[in-house]
mmCIF file of C-alpha atoms in Angstrom:
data_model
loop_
_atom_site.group_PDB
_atom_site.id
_atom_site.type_symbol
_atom_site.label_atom_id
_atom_site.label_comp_id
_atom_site.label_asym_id
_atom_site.label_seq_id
_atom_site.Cartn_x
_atom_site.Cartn_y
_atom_site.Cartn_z
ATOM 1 C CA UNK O 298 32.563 49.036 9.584
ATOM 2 C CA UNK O 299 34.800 49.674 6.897
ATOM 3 C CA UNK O 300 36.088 53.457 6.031
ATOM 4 C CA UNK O 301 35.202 53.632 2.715
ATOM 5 C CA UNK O 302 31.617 52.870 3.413
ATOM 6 C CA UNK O 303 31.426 54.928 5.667
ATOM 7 C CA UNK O 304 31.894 58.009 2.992
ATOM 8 C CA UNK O 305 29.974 56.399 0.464
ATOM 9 C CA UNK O 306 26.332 56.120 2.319
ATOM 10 C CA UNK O 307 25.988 60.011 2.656
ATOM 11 C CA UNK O 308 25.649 60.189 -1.030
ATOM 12 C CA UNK O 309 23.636 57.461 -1.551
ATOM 13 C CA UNK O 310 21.445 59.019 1.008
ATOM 14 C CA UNK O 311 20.672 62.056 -0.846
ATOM 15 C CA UNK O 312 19.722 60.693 -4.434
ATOM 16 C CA UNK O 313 16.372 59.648 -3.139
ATOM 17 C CA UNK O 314 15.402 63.455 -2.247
ATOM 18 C CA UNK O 315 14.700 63.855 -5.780
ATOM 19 C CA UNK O 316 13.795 60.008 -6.938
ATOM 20 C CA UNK O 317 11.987 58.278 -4.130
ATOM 21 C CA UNK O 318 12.654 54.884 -6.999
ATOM 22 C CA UNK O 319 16.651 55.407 -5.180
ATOM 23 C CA UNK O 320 15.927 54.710 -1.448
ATOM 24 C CA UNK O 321 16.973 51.102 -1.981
ATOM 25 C CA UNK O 322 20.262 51.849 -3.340
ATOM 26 C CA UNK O 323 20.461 54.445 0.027
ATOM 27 C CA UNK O 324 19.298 51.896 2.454
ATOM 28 C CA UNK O 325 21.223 49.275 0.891
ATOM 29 C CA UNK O 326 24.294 51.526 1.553
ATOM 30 C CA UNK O 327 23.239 52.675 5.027
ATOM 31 C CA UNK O 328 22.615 48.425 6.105
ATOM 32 C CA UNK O 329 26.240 47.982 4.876
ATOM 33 C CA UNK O 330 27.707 50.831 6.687
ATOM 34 C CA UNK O 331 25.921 49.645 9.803
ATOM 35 C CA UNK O 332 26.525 45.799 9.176
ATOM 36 C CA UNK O 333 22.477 45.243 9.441
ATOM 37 C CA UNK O 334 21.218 42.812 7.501
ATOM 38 C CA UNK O 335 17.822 44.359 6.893
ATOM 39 C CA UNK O 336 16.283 48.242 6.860
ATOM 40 C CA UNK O 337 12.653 49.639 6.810
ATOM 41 C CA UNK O 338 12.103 53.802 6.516
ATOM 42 C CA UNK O 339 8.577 54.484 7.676
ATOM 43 C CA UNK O 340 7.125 58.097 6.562
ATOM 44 C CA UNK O 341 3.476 57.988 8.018
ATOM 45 C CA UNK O 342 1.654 60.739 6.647
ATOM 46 C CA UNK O 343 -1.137 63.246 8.262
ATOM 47 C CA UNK O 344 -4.986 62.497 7.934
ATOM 48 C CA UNK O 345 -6.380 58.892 9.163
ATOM 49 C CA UNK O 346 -6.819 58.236 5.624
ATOM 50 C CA UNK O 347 -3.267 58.836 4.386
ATOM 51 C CA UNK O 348 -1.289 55.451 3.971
ATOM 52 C CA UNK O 349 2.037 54.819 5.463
ATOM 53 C CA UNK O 350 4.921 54.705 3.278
ATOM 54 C CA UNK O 351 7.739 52.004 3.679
ATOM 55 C CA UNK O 352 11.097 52.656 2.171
ATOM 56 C CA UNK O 353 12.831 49.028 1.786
ATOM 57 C CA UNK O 354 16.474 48.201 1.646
ATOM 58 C CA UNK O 355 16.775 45.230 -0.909
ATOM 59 C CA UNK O 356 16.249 41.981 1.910
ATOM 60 C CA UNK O 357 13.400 43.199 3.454
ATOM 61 C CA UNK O 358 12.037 44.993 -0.954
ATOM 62 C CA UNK O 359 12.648 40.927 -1.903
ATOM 63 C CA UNK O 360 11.257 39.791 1.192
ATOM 64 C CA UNK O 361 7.466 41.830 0.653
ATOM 65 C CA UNK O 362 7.364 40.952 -2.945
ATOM 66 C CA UNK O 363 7.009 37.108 -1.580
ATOM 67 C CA UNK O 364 4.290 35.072 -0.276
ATOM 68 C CA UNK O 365 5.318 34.854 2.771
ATOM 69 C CA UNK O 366 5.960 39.171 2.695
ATOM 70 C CA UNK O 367 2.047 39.429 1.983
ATOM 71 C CA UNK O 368 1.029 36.658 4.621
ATOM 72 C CA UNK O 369 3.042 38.786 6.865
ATOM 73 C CA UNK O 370 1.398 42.407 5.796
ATOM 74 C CA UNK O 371 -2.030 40.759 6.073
ATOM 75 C CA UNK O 372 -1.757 38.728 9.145
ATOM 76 C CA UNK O 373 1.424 40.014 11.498
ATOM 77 C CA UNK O 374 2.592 43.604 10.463
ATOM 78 C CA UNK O 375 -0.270 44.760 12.873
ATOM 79 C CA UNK O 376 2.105 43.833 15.524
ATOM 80 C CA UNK O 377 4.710 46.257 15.497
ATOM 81 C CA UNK O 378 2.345 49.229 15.467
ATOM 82 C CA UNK O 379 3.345 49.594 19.655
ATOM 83 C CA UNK O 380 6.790 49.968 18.433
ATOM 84 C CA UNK O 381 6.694 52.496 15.936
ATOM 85 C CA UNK O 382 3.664 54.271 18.726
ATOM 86 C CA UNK O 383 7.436 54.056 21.469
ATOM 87 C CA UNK O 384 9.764 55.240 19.313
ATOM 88 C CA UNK O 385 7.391 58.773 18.234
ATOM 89 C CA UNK O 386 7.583 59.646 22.042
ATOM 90 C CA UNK O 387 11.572 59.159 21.744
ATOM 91 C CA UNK O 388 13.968 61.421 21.398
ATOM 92 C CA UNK O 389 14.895 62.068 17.651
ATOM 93 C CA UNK O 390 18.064 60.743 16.725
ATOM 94 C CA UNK O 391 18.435 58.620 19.482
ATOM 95 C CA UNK O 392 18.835 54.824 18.508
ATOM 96 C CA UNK O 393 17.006 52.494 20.803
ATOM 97 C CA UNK O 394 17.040 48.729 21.204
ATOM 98 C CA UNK O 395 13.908 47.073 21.077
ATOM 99 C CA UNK O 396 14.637 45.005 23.882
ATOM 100 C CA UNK O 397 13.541 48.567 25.884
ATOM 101 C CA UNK O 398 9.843 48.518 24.341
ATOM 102 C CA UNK O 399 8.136 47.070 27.347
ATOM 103 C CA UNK O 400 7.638 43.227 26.702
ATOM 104 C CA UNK O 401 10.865 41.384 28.275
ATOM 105 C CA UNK O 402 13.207 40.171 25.542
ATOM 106 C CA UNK O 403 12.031 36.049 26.134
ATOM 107 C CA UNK O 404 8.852 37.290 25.669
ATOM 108 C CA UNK O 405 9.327 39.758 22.616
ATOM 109 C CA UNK O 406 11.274 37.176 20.753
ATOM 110 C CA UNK O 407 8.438 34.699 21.500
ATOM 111 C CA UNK O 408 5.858 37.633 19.622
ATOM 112 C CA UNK O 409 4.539 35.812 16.338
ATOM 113 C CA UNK O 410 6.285 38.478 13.811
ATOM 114 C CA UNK O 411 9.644 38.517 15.651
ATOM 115 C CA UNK O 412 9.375 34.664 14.853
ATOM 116 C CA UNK O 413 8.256 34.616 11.729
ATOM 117 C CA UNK O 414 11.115 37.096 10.204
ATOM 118 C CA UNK O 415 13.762 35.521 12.678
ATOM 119 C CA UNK O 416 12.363 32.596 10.396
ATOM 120 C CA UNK O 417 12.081 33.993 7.326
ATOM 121 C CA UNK O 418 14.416 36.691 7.056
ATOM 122 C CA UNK O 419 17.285 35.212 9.939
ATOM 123 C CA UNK O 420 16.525 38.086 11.438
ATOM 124 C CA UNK O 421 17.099 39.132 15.660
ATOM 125 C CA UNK O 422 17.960 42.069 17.022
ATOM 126 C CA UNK O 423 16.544 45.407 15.914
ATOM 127 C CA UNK O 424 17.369 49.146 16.740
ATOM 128 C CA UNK O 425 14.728 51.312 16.197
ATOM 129 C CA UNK O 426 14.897 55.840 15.973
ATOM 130 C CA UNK O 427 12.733 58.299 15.572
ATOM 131 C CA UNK O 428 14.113 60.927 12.464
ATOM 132 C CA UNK O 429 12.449 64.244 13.139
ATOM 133 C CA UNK O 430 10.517 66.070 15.871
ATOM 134 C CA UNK O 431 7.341 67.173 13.400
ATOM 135 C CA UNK O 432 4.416 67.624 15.131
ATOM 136 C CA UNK O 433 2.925 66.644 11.783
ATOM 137 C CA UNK O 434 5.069 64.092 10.093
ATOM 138 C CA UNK O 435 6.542 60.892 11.758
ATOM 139 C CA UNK O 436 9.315 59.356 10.775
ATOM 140 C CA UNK O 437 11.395 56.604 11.951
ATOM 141 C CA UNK O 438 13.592 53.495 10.923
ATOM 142 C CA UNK O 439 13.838 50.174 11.823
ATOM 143 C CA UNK O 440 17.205 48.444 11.313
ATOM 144 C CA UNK O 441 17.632 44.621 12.175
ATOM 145 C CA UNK O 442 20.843 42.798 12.519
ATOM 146 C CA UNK O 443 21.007 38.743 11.855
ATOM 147 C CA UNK O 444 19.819 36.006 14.107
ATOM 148 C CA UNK O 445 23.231 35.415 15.059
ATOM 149 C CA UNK O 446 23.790 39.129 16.519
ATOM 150 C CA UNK O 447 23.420 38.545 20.349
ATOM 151 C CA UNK O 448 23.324 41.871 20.694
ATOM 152 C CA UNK O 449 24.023 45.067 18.476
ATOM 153 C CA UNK O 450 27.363 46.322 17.714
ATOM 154 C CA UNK O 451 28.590 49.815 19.318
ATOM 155 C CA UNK O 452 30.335 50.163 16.534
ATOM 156 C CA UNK O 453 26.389 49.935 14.617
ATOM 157 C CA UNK O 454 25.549 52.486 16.788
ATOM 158 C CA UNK O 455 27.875 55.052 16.182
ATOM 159 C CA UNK O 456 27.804 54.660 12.472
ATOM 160 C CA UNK O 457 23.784 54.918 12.547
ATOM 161 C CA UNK O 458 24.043 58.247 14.973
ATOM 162 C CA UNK O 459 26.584 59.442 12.079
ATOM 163 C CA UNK O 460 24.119 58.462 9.239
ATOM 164 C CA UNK O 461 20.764 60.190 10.766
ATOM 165 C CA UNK O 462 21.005 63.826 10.590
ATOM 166 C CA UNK O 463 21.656 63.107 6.430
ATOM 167 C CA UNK O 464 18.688 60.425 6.627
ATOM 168 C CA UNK O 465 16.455 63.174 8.200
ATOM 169 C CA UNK O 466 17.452 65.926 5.478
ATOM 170 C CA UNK O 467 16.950 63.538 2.398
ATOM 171 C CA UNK O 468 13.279 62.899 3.930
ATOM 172 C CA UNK O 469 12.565 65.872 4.694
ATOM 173 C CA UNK O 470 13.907 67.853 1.346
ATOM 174 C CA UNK O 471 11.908 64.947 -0.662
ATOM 175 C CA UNK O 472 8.080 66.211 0.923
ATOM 176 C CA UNK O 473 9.529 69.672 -0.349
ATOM 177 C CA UNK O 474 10.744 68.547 -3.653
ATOM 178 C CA UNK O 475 7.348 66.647 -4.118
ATOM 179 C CA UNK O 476 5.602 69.540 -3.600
ATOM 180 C CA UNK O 477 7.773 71.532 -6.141
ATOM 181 C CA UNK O 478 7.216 68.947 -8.560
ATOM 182 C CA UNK O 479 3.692 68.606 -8.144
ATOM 183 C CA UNK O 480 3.422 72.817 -8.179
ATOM 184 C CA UNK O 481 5.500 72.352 -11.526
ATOM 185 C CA UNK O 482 4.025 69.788 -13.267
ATOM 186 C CA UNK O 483 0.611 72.188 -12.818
ATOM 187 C CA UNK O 484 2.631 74.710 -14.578
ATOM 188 C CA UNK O 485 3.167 72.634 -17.611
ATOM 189 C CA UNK O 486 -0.611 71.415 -17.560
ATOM 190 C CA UNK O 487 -1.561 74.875 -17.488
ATOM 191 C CA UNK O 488 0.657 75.909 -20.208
ATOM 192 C CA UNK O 489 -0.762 73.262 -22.284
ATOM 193 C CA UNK O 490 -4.508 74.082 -22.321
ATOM 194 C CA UNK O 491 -3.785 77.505 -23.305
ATOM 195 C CA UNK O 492 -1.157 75.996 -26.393
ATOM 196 C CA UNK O 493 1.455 77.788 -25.521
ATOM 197 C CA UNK O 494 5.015 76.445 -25.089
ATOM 198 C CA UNK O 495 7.701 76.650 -22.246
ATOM 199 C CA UNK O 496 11.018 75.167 -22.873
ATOM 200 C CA UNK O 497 14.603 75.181 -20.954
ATOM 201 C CA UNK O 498 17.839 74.582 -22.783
ATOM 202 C CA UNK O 499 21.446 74.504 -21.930
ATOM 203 C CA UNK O 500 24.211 76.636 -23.224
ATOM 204 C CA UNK O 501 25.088 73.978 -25.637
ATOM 205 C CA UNK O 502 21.436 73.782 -27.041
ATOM 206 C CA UNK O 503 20.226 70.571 -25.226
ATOM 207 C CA UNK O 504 16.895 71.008 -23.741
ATOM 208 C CA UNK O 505 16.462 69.484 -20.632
ATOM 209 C CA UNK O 506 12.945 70.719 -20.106
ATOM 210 C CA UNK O 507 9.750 70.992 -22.131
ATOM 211 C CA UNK O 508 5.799 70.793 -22.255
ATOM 212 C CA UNK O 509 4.000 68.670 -24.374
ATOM 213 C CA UNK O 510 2.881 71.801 -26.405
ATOM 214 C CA UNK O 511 6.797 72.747 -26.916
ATOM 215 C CA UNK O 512 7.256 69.156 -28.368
ATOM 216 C CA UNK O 513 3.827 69.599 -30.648
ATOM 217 C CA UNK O 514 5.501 72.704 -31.856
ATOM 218 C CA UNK O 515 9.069 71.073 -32.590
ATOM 219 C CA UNK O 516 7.790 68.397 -34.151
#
């Protein structure tokens, strides 16, 4: 792990608090910091009829867009549900090798979506952590090292226990800022209907905020 990378992560981390689009760039970052060749953020929301939400470094964003990504949602992704059901009665912050899921690690290799993205994707050995101790919200990351990775670096280790207190903030200040925004954007609707305009400038005149009914009136 290289120093400078080490500095640069953290920010990249907390772009996506206000712009989910930037959780590539952050995971991108984070997979470099941590050598790992690819990342998945899982935010699983409350309510049975709420759909998870995977945040994607760029291998494993390229990797979905595929054929072979959708063959794997459809038929294998099913698979690692166990996991991600271990690593919510773990610790938070606390990475832990999936060779200490249960299955022995002949067998768990052997499992058809370990061999399809050691495969695919070159990849072997993963570390798995839980972000936050929610009673409502679970959170957790998967990060994978290559094929060639006998087993995973301390040095991996030490950099992802550095990296997960910022990864936990930036999730949790985005379900805040999406609130705010969504509170917000009813502001502006409101404001609309009734035709009358909201707008907020700068000192130098820009305006970096307005409603629709602000721009009907400027124009």
């Amino acid at each position: 792990m290289r120093d400078h990378e080490s500095y640069f992560a953290p920010t990249e981390i907390y772009h996506p608090a206000v712009n989910l689009g930037r959780w590539r760039h952050a995971l991108d970052s984070v997979s470099q910091a941590v050598e790992a060749r690819a990342i998945a953020l899982l935010i699983r929301r409350p309510g049975e009829a709420s759909k998870d939400l995977q945040m994607l470094n760029s291998t494993c964003l390229k990797f979905v867009r595929s054929p072979w990504g959708v063959y794997y949602d459809l038929r294998l992704s099913r698979l690692q549900n166990p996991d991600w059901e271990f690593l919510s009665k773990q610790p938070t912050h606390q990475p832990t090798l999936d060779t200490l899921i249960g299955p022995p690690p002949a067998v768990l290799g052997k499992r058809a979506d370990y061999a399809f993205l050691r495969k695919r994707l070159k990849i072997g050995t993963r570390l798995g952590v839980k972000l936050n101790s929610d009673k409502v919200w679970f959170d957790a990351m998967s990060i994978a090292f290559t094929e060639s990775a006998s087993h995973v670096p301390w040095s991996a280790i030490e950099e992802t226990k550095f990296l997960l207190p910022h990864l936990s903030k930036d999730v949790e200040k985005g379900r805040t800022f999406v609130q705010l925004k969504s509170r917000y954007s009813a502001v502006l609707t409101a404001l609309n209907r009734v035709k009358v305009g909201l707008a907020i400038a700068l000192p130098s005149g820009d305006i970096i905020v307005e409603n629709d009914e602000t721009k009907r009136i400027l124009a």
